[in-house]
Amino acid sequence: MENFTFYSPTCFVFGRDTELQAGSLIRRFGGSRVLIHYGGSSAVKSGLLDRVKSALEKEGVSFQLLGGVQPNPRSGLVEKGIELCRREQIDFILAVGGGSVIDSAKAIAAGTLYDGDFWDFYTGKRVEKALPVGTVLTIAAAGSEGSPDSVITKEDGMFKRGASGDALRPRFSILNPALTQTLPPFQTAAGITDIMAHLYERYLTNSKEVEVTDRLIEALLLTMIHEGPRVIADPNNYDARANIMWAGMMAHNNSCGVGRSQDWNSHNIEHELSAMYDCAHGAGLAVTLPAVFTYVMEHDVMRFAKAAVRVWGCQMDFDHPEVTAREGIEKMRRFFISIGMPANFTELGAKEEDIPALVKALCWGDGRQGSISGFVTLDEKDCEKIYRMML
Ligand code: NZQ
Ligand code: ZN
């Protein structure tokens, strides 16, 4: 296991009706002038936004509203939010929504306290300072409720990039599984896929002797395989939603990624798809993961065979571990399809003729030097082959 520092000070408040504590939590974490940031329409329609507003009013916390965050959140609204926070002297941002809303809130939080262009943080500058952020999560997926990350798409060039820094970890996150019961099945499934991808991106490691985190990841993957189909069959199953919601947080606050190298090539490859086609991130991952895993499998066949046996219940073929490894990848692919995810480029809405542009943006966009690196290093030719495997 490698050396690490793990600092994750988020207060998680989990369970039914916990959104009613939003006002008192903001007070506890020092907020008095709040920006409530939310998405398109779901939080308004469900009445959640009204409940949150009343919770703040009850505590005498003043607030401004900024809605309209779209999935794959854009830089334009972040700039608007920064301006608003400075003008209104906002001291706390409350994100009510999914990963897109939370990421947009984090970008505004960092940008408000920074003199330069907030995009600097999305091209490598670490976030050291940000306004405090709290969240009321409405979809189990991105894990932004516990992560130090934010992913934003710059409208000029449609670059989708991430920023990072412990200052971006939310002060508190309210996780009420019942709030996710209004999700359309497709979004629920995209969330499940994203959570599993976060686990796999950590499982694909070059670090040795990392049994504790290997086992945590395997346990969380097994949970998703068990609970995923239950929630697709019965969207109102609170217990399945509760297990998925907590697994989604644990998958990405890095408690199971510490002390080991990680991959993230699949996420980088997918981010170009959701940047170009505005598809759901999880749906893009369902198509990306099987292709990437098949392509890089030979780098460490035993790691894929181990996942196949421990997670997917395959029998180990000791003479031909690559057969076991492939069987595990195929079972994963079929699982994604079984919960309603797309199987290929066409179903995702992607086009073969765009592959050169995707590869260029992936390998050269925003300062990259012709390749991406993680579990293995992938150059332009590798990335082109991987996109073609998704056809
Ligand atoms: O905008 P509204 O109307 O709220 O609709 C949203 C949106 O259309 C809807 N939705 C959310 N909660 C709902 C609901 N509909 C009904 N009932 C509810 N309870 O779902 C749609 C998707 O929402 P979004 O926030 O985009 O989903 P998700 O949480 O999957 O976030 C995706 C974004 O997170 C980024 C992705 O790249 C993508 O941009 N990621 C962020 C990470 C991080 N910050 O750590 C890591 C991830 O790997 C990921 O890259
Ligand atoms: Zn993700």
Coordinates of C-alpha atoms and ligand atoms in Angstrom, one line a residue:
M1 CA 0.0 0.0 0.0
E2 CA 1.3 3.5 -0.8
N3 CA 1.4 6.5 1.6
F4 CA -1.6 8.6 1.7
T5 CA -3.4 11.5 3.5
F6 CA -7.2 11.2 3.7
Y7 CA -9.1 14.3 4.8
S8 CA -12.9 14.0 4.4
P9 CA -14.6 16.3 6.8
T10 CA -18.2 16.2 5.3
C11 CA -21.0 15.7 7.7
F12 CA -23.5 13.2 6.2
V13 CA -27.1 13.4 7.4
F14 CA -28.9 10.4 6.0
G15 CA -32.6 9.3 5.9
R16 CA -36.2 10.3 5.5
D17 CA -37.1 14.0 5.8
T18 CA -33.5 15.0 6.5
E19 CA -33.8 17.9 4.0
L20 CA -35.8 19.7 6.7
Q21 CA -32.5 20.1 8.6
A22 CA -31.0 22.2 5.8
G23 CA -31.4 25.5 7.7
S24 CA -29.9 24.3 11.0
L25 CA -27.0 22.7 9.2
I26 CA -26.2 25.9 7.3
R27 CA -26.2 27.7 10.7
R28 CA -24.0 25.1 12.2
F29 CA -21.5 25.5 9.4
G30 CA -21.4 29.3 9.6
G31 CA -23.7 30.3 6.7
S32 CA -26.0 33.3 6.9
R33 CA -26.3 34.6 3.3
V34 CA -27.0 31.6 1.1
L35 CA -27.2 30.9 -2.6
I36 CA -29.5 28.0 -3.3
H37 CA -28.4 26.4 -6.6
Y38 CA -30.6 23.9 -8.4
G39 CA -31.3 22.3 -11.8
G40 CA -33.9 22.2 -14.4
S41 CA -37.3 21.3 -13.0
S42 CA -37.3 18.1 -10.8
A43 CA -36.6 19.8 -7.5
V44 CA -39.3 22.4 -8.2
K45 CA -41.9 19.9 -9.4
S46 CA -41.4 17.5 -6.4
G47 CA -41.8 20.3 -3.9
L48 CA -38.3 19.7 -2.6
L49 CA -37.2 23.3 -3.3
D50 CA -40.1 24.7 -1.3
R51 CA -39.4 22.4 1.6
V52 CA -35.7 23.5 1.6
K53 CA -36.7 27.2 1.4
S54 CA -39.0 26.8 4.4
A55 CA -36.2 25.0 6.3
L56 CA -33.9 28.0 5.8
E57 CA -36.7 30.6 6.6
K58 CA -37.4 28.7 9.8
E59 CA -33.8 29.3 10.9
G60 CA -33.8 33.0 9.7
V61 CA -31.2 32.2 7.0
S62 CA -31.5 34.6 4.0
F63 CA -31.1 33.2 0.5
Q64 CA -30.9 34.0 -3.2
L65 CA -31.9 31.5 -5.9
L66 CA -30.1 30.4 -9.0
G67 CA -31.7 27.5 -11.0
G68 CA -31.2 26.2 -14.5
V69 CA -28.1 23.9 -14.1
Q70 CA -28.2 21.5 -16.9
P71 CA -26.8 18.0 -16.9
N72 CA -23.1 18.2 -17.9
P73 CA -23.1 21.7 -16.3
R74 CA -21.8 24.7 -18.3
S75 CA -19.3 27.4 -17.6
G76 CA -21.7 30.2 -18.5
L77 CA -24.0 29.6 -15.5
V78 CA -20.9 29.2 -13.2
E79 CA -19.8 32.7 -14.3
K80 CA -23.3 34.1 -13.6
G81 CA -23.2 32.4 -10.2
I82 CA -19.8 33.9 -9.3
E83 CA -21.0 37.4 -10.2
L84 CA -24.2 36.9 -8.1
C85 CA -22.2 35.6 -5.1
R86 CA -19.9 38.6 -5.1
R87 CA -22.7 41.1 -5.6
E88 CA -24.8 39.6 -2.8
Q89 CA -21.9 38.8 -0.5
I90 CA -23.0 35.2 -0.3
D91 CA -21.2 33.2 2.4
F92 CA -22.6 29.7 1.8
I93 CA -23.8 27.7 -1.3
L94 CA -26.5 25.1 -1.0
A95 CA -26.7 22.7 -4.0
V96 CA -30.1 21.0 -4.3
G97 CA -29.9 18.4 -7.0
G98 CA -27.6 15.8 -8.6
G99 CA -23.9 15.8 -9.5
S100 CA -24.3 18.5 -12.1
V101 CA -25.9 21.0 -9.6
I102 CA -23.3 20.1 -6.9
D103 CA -20.4 20.5 -9.4
S104 CA -21.7 23.8 -10.6
A105 CA -22.0 25.0 -7.0
K106 CA -18.5 23.9 -6.3
A107 CA -17.2 25.8 -9.3
I108 CA -19.0 28.9 -8.2
A109 CA -17.7 28.4 -4.6
A110 CA -14.1 28.3 -5.9
G111 CA -14.5 31.0 -8.5
T112 CA -16.0 33.5 -6.1
L113 CA -12.8 33.6 -4.0
Y114 CA -10.4 33.7 -6.9
D115 CA -9.1 36.7 -8.8
G116 CA -8.4 34.9 -12.1
D117 CA -10.5 32.9 -14.5
F118 CA -12.2 30.0 -12.6
W119 CA -11.4 27.8 -15.6
D120 CA -7.7 27.8 -14.3
F121 CA -8.9 25.2 -11.8
Y122 CA -10.2 23.0 -14.6
T123 CA -6.8 23.0 -16.3
G124 CA -4.7 21.8 -13.4
K125 CA -4.6 24.5 -10.7
R126 CA -5.6 22.9 -7.4
V127 CA -8.5 24.5 -5.4
E128 CA -7.1 25.7 -2.1
K129 CA -10.0 28.1 -1.1
A130 CA -13.7 28.0 -1.8
L131 CA -16.9 29.2 -0.2
P132 CA -18.5 26.5 1.9
V133 CA -20.9 24.2 0.1
G134 CA -23.7 22.0 1.4
T135 CA -25.8 19.6 -0.6
V136 CA -29.2 18.1 -0.7
L137 CA -28.7 15.1 -3.1
T138 CA -31.4 13.9 -5.4
I139 CA -29.7 11.2 -7.4
A140 CA -27.2 8.5 -6.4
A141 CA -24.5 8.7 -9.1
A142 CA -21.6 11.1 -9.4
G143 CA -20.6 11.0 -5.7
S144 CA -20.0 14.7 -5.7
E145 CA -21.7 14.9 -2.3
G146 CA -18.6 13.5 -0.7
S147 CA -15.9 14.1 -3.3
P148 CA -13.3 16.9 -3.7
D149 CA -14.0 17.1 -7.4
S150 CA -16.1 19.1 -9.8
V151 CA -16.6 18.5 -13.5
I152 CA -17.7 21.4 -15.8
T153 CA -18.0 21.9 -19.5
K154 CA -16.5 25.0 -21.0
E155 CA -18.9 26.2 -23.7
D156 CA -16.1 27.7 -25.8
G157 CA -14.8 24.5 -27.3
M158 CA -17.1 22.2 -25.3
F159 CA -14.2 20.9 -23.2
K160 CA -15.4 18.8 -20.2
R161 CA -12.8 18.9 -17.5
G162 CA -12.4 18.3 -13.7
A163 CA -11.1 20.4 -10.8
S164 CA -10.0 19.1 -7.5
G165 CA -9.1 20.1 -3.9
D166 CA -10.3 19.2 -0.4
A167 CA -11.7 22.8 -0.2
L168 CA -14.4 21.5 -2.6
R169 CA -15.6 18.8 -0.2
P170 CA -19.1 19.7 1.0
R171 CA -19.4 20.8 4.6
F172 CA -22.5 18.7 4.8
S173 CA -24.5 16.5 2.6
I174 CA -28.1 15.6 3.1
L175 CA -28.9 12.1 1.7
N176 CA -32.6 11.2 1.7
P177 CA -33.1 8.1 -0.4
A178 CA -36.8 8.8 -0.8
L179 CA -35.9 11.9 -2.9
T180 CA -34.5 9.6 -5.6
Q181 CA -37.8 7.8 -6.0
T182 CA -38.9 10.3 -8.6
L183 CA -36.0 9.6 -10.9
P184 CA -36.8 8.2 -14.4
P185 CA -35.5 4.6 -14.7
F186 CA -32.9 5.6 -17.2
Q187 CA -31.4 8.1 -14.8
T188 CA -31.5 5.6 -12.0
A189 CA -29.6 3.1 -14.2
A190 CA -27.1 5.7 -15.4
G191 CA -26.4 6.5 -11.7
I192 CA -25.8 2.8 -10.9
T193 CA -23.4 2.5 -13.8
D194 CA -21.5 5.6 -12.8
I195 CA -21.1 4.3 -9.2
M196 CA -19.8 1.0 -10.5
A197 CA -17.4 2.9 -12.8
H198 CA -16.0 4.8 -9.8
L199 CA -15.3 1.5 -8.1
Y200 CA -13.7 0.0 -11.2
E201 CA -11.5 3.1 -11.8
R202 CA -10.0 2.5 -8.4
Y203 CA -9.9 -1.3 -8.8
L204 CA -7.6 -1.0 -11.8
T205 CA -4.4 -0.3 -10.0
N206 CA -0.7 -0.9 -10.4
S207 CA -0.2 -0.8 -6.6
K208 CA 0.5 -4.0 -4.8
E209 CA -0.8 -5.4 -1.5
V210 CA -4.0 -3.4 -1.4
E211 CA -6.3 -6.1 -0.1
V212 CA -8.4 -3.9 2.2
T213 CA -9.4 -1.5 -0.5
D214 CA -9.8 -4.3 -3.1
R215 CA -12.2 -6.0 -0.7
L216 CA -14.1 -2.8 0.0
I217 CA -14.5 -2.2 -3.8
E218 CA -15.7 -5.7 -4.4
A219 CA -18.2 -5.5 -1.6
L220 CA -19.6 -2.2 -3.0
L221 CA -19.8 -3.7 -6.5
L222 CA -21.6 -6.8 -5.2
T223 CA -24.1 -4.4 -3.5
M224 CA -24.7 -2.6 -6.7
I225 CA -25.3 -5.9 -8.6
H226 CA -27.8 -6.9 -5.9
E227 CA -29.6 -3.7 -5.4
G228 CA -29.6 -2.3 -9.0
P229 CA -32.1 -4.8 -10.5
R230 CA -34.3 -4.5 -7.3
V231 CA -34.6 -0.7 -7.8
I232 CA -35.2 -1.0 -11.5
A233 CA -38.0 -3.5 -10.8
D234 CA -39.5 -1.4 -8.0
P235 CA -38.5 2.3 -8.1
N236 CA -40.2 2.9 -4.8
N237 CA -38.0 0.4 -2.9
Y238 CA -36.7 2.7 -0.2
D239 CA -34.2 0.1 1.1
A240 CA -32.6 -0.6 -2.2
R241 CA -32.4 3.1 -2.9
A242 CA -30.8 3.7 0.6
N243 CA -28.1 1.0 -0.1
I244 CA -27.4 2.5 -3.5
M245 CA -27.2 6.0 -2.2
W246 CA -24.7 5.2 0.5
A247 CA -22.7 3.0 -1.8
G248 CA -22.6 5.9 -4.3
M249 CA -21.0 8.1 -1.6
M250 CA -18.5 5.5 -0.5
A251 CA -17.6 4.7 -4.1
H252 CA -16.3 8.2 -4.7
N253 CA -15.2 10.0 -1.5
N254 CA -12.0 7.9 -2.0
S255 CA -12.2 5.8 1.2
C256 CA -11.8 2.8 -1.0
G257 CA -9.2 4.5 -3.3
V258 CA -6.6 5.5 -0.8
G259 CA -3.1 4.1 -0.9
R260 CA -3.3 2.8 -4.4
S261 CA -2.8 4.2 -8.0
Q262 CA -6.1 4.6 -9.9
D263 CA -7.1 4.5 -13.5
W264 CA -9.7 7.1 -14.7
N265 CA -9.0 6.5 -18.4
S266 CA -12.6 5.3 -18.9
H267 CA -13.9 8.6 -17.3
N268 CA -11.6 10.7 -19.5
I269 CA -12.7 8.8 -22.6
E270 CA -16.4 9.1 -21.6
H271 CA -16.2 12.8 -20.8
E272 CA -15.5 13.5 -24.5
L273 CA -18.7 11.6 -25.4
S274 CA -20.9 13.6 -22.9
A275 CA -19.2 16.8 -24.0
M276 CA -19.9 16.2 -27.7
Y277 CA -23.4 14.5 -27.5
D278 CA -24.7 15.7 -24.1
C279 CA -25.5 12.1 -23.2
A280 CA -25.9 11.0 -19.6
H281 CA -22.4 10.4 -18.1
G282 CA -23.4 7.0 -16.8
A283 CA -24.9 5.9 -20.2
G284 CA -21.6 6.9 -21.8
L285 CA -19.7 4.8 -19.3
A286 CA -21.8 1.7 -19.9
V287 CA -20.5 1.8 -23.5
T288 CA -17.0 2.9 -22.6
L289 CA -16.1 0.5 -19.8
P290 CA -16.3 -2.9 -21.7
A291 CA -14.3 -1.5 -24.6
V292 CA -11.5 0.0 -22.4
F293 CA -11.3 -3.1 -20.2
T294 CA -11.1 -5.5 -23.1
Y295 CA -8.4 -3.2 -24.7
V296 CA -6.2 -3.0 -21.5
M297 CA -6.9 -6.4 -20.1
E298 CA -3.5 -7.9 -21.0
H299 CA -1.7 -5.3 -18.9
D300 CA -2.8 -7.3 -15.8
V301 CA -5.0 -10.3 -16.7
M302 CA -5.1 -11.6 -13.1
R303 CA -6.7 -8.3 -11.8
F304 CA -9.6 -8.7 -14.3
A305 CA -9.8 -12.4 -13.5
K306 CA -10.0 -11.6 -9.8
A307 CA -12.9 -9.3 -10.3
A308 CA -14.6 -11.9 -12.6
V309 CA -14.4 -14.5 -9.8
R310 CA -15.0 -12.4 -6.7
V311 CA -17.6 -10.0 -8.1
W312 CA -19.2 -11.7 -11.1
G313 CA -19.1 -15.3 -9.7
C314 CA -17.1 -16.7 -12.6
Q315 CA -15.1 -20.0 -12.3
M316 CA -11.4 -19.4 -12.4
D317 CA -9.7 -21.0 -15.4
F318 CA -6.1 -21.3 -14.1
D319 CA -4.7 -22.4 -17.5
H320 CA -6.4 -19.6 -19.3
P321 CA -7.0 -16.7 -16.9
E322 CA -7.7 -14.4 -19.9
V323 CA -10.9 -16.5 -20.5
T324 CA -12.1 -15.8 -17.0
A325 CA -11.1 -12.1 -17.3
R326 CA -13.1 -11.8 -20.6
E327 CA -16.1 -13.6 -19.0
G328 CA -16.2 -11.1 -16.2
I329 CA -16.1 -8.1 -18.6
E330 CA -18.9 -9.7 -20.6
K331 CA -21.0 -10.2 -17.5
M332 CA -20.5 -6.5 -16.6
R333 CA -21.5 -5.4 -20.1
R334 CA -24.7 -7.5 -20.0
F335 CA -25.5 -6.2 -16.5
F336 CA -25.5 -2.6 -17.8
I337 CA -27.7 -3.6 -20.7
S338 CA -30.1 -5.4 -18.4
I339 CA -30.7 -2.3 -16.4
G340 CA -31.5 -0.3 -19.5
M341 CA -28.2 1.2 -20.5
P342 CA -27.1 1.6 -24.2
A343 CA -24.9 -1.1 -25.7
N344 CA -23.0 0.8 -28.3
F345 CA -22.2 4.1 -30.1
T346 CA -25.4 4.2 -32.0
E347 CA -27.7 3.6 -29.0
L348 CA -25.8 6.3 -27.2
G349 CA -26.3 8.8 -30.1
A350 CA -22.6 8.9 -31.1
K351 CA -21.3 8.8 -34.6
E352 CA -18.4 7.0 -36.2
E353 CA -17.4 10.0 -38.3
D354 CA -16.8 12.0 -35.1
I355 CA -14.1 9.6 -33.8
P356 CA -11.1 11.7 -35.0
A357 CA -12.5 14.8 -33.3
L358 CA -13.2 12.8 -30.1
V359 CA -9.6 11.5 -30.1
K360 CA -8.2 14.9 -30.8
A361 CA -10.1 16.5 -27.9
L362 CA -9.3 13.7 -25.6
C363 CA -5.5 13.5 -26.3
W364 CA -4.7 17.2 -27.1
G365 CA -7.6 19.2 -25.7
D366 CA -6.7 21.8 -23.0
G367 CA -3.0 21.2 -22.6
R368 CA -2.8 17.4 -22.9
Q369 CA 0.3 16.1 -24.7
G370 CA -1.1 13.4 -27.0
S371 CA -2.0 10.7 -24.5
I372 CA -4.0 10.0 -21.3
S373 CA -2.6 8.0 -18.4
G374 CA -3.9 5.8 -15.7
F375 CA -3.7 2.0 -15.3
V376 CA -2.0 2.1 -18.7
T377 CA -0.9 5.0 -21.0
L378 CA -3.1 5.4 -24.0
D379 CA -2.0 7.4 -27.1
E380 CA -4.1 8.6 -30.0
K381 CA -4.0 5.3 -31.8
D382 CA -5.1 3.4 -28.7
C383 CA -8.0 5.8 -28.1
E384 CA -9.1 5.6 -31.7
K385 CA -9.2 1.8 -31.5
I386 CA -11.1 2.0 -28.2
Y387 CA -13.8 4.3 -29.7
R388 CA -14.0 2.0 -32.7
M389 CA -14.6 -1.0 -30.4
M390 CA -17.7 0.8 -29.1
L391 CA -19.3 0.8 -32.6
Ligands
NZQ1 O1 -32.2 19.2 -13.7 P1 -33.3 18.4 -13.1 O2 -34.7 18.8 -13.5 O3 -33.1 18.3 -11.6 O4 -33.1 16.9 -13.7 C1 -32.0 16.1 -13.4 C2 -31.2 15.8 -14.7 O5 -32.0 15.9 -15.9 C3 -32.6 14.7 -13.1 N1 -32.8 14.5 -11.7 C4 -32.0 14.6 -10.7 N2 -32.6 14.2 -9.5 C5 -33.8 13.9 -9.8 C6 -34.0 14.0 -11.2 N3 -35.2 13.8 -11.8 C7 -36.2 13.4 -11.1 N4 -36.1 13.1 -9.8 C8 -35.0 13.4 -9.1 N5 -34.8 13.1 -7.8 O6 -31.5 13.8 -13.5 C9 -30.8 14.3 -14.6 C10 -29.3 14.1 -14.3 O7 -28.9 14.9 -13.2 P2 -27.3 15.1 -13.0 O8 -27.1 16.0 -11.9 O9 -26.7 15.5 -14.3 O10 -26.8 13.6 -12.7 P3 -25.5 13.0 -12.1 O11 -25.6 13.1 -10.6 O12 -25.3 11.8 -12.7 O13 -24.3 14.1 -12.5 C11 -23.6 13.9 -13.7 C12 -22.5 14.9 -13.7 O14 -21.6 14.7 -12.7 C13 -20.3 14.6 -13.3 C14 -20.6 14.0 -14.7 O15 -19.5 14.1 -15.6 C15 -21.8 14.8 -15.1 O16 -21.4 16.1 -15.5 N6 -19.4 13.8 -12.4 C16 -19.0 14.4 -11.3 C17 -18.1 13.8 -10.4 C18 -17.6 14.5 -9.2 N7 -17.9 15.8 -9.0 O17 -17.0 13.9 -8.3 C19 -17.5 12.5 -10.7 C20 -18.3 11.7 -11.7 O18 -17.4 10.8 -12.3 C21 -18.8 12.6 -12.8 O19 -17.9 12.8 -13.8
ZN2 ZN -18.4 9.2 -13.0

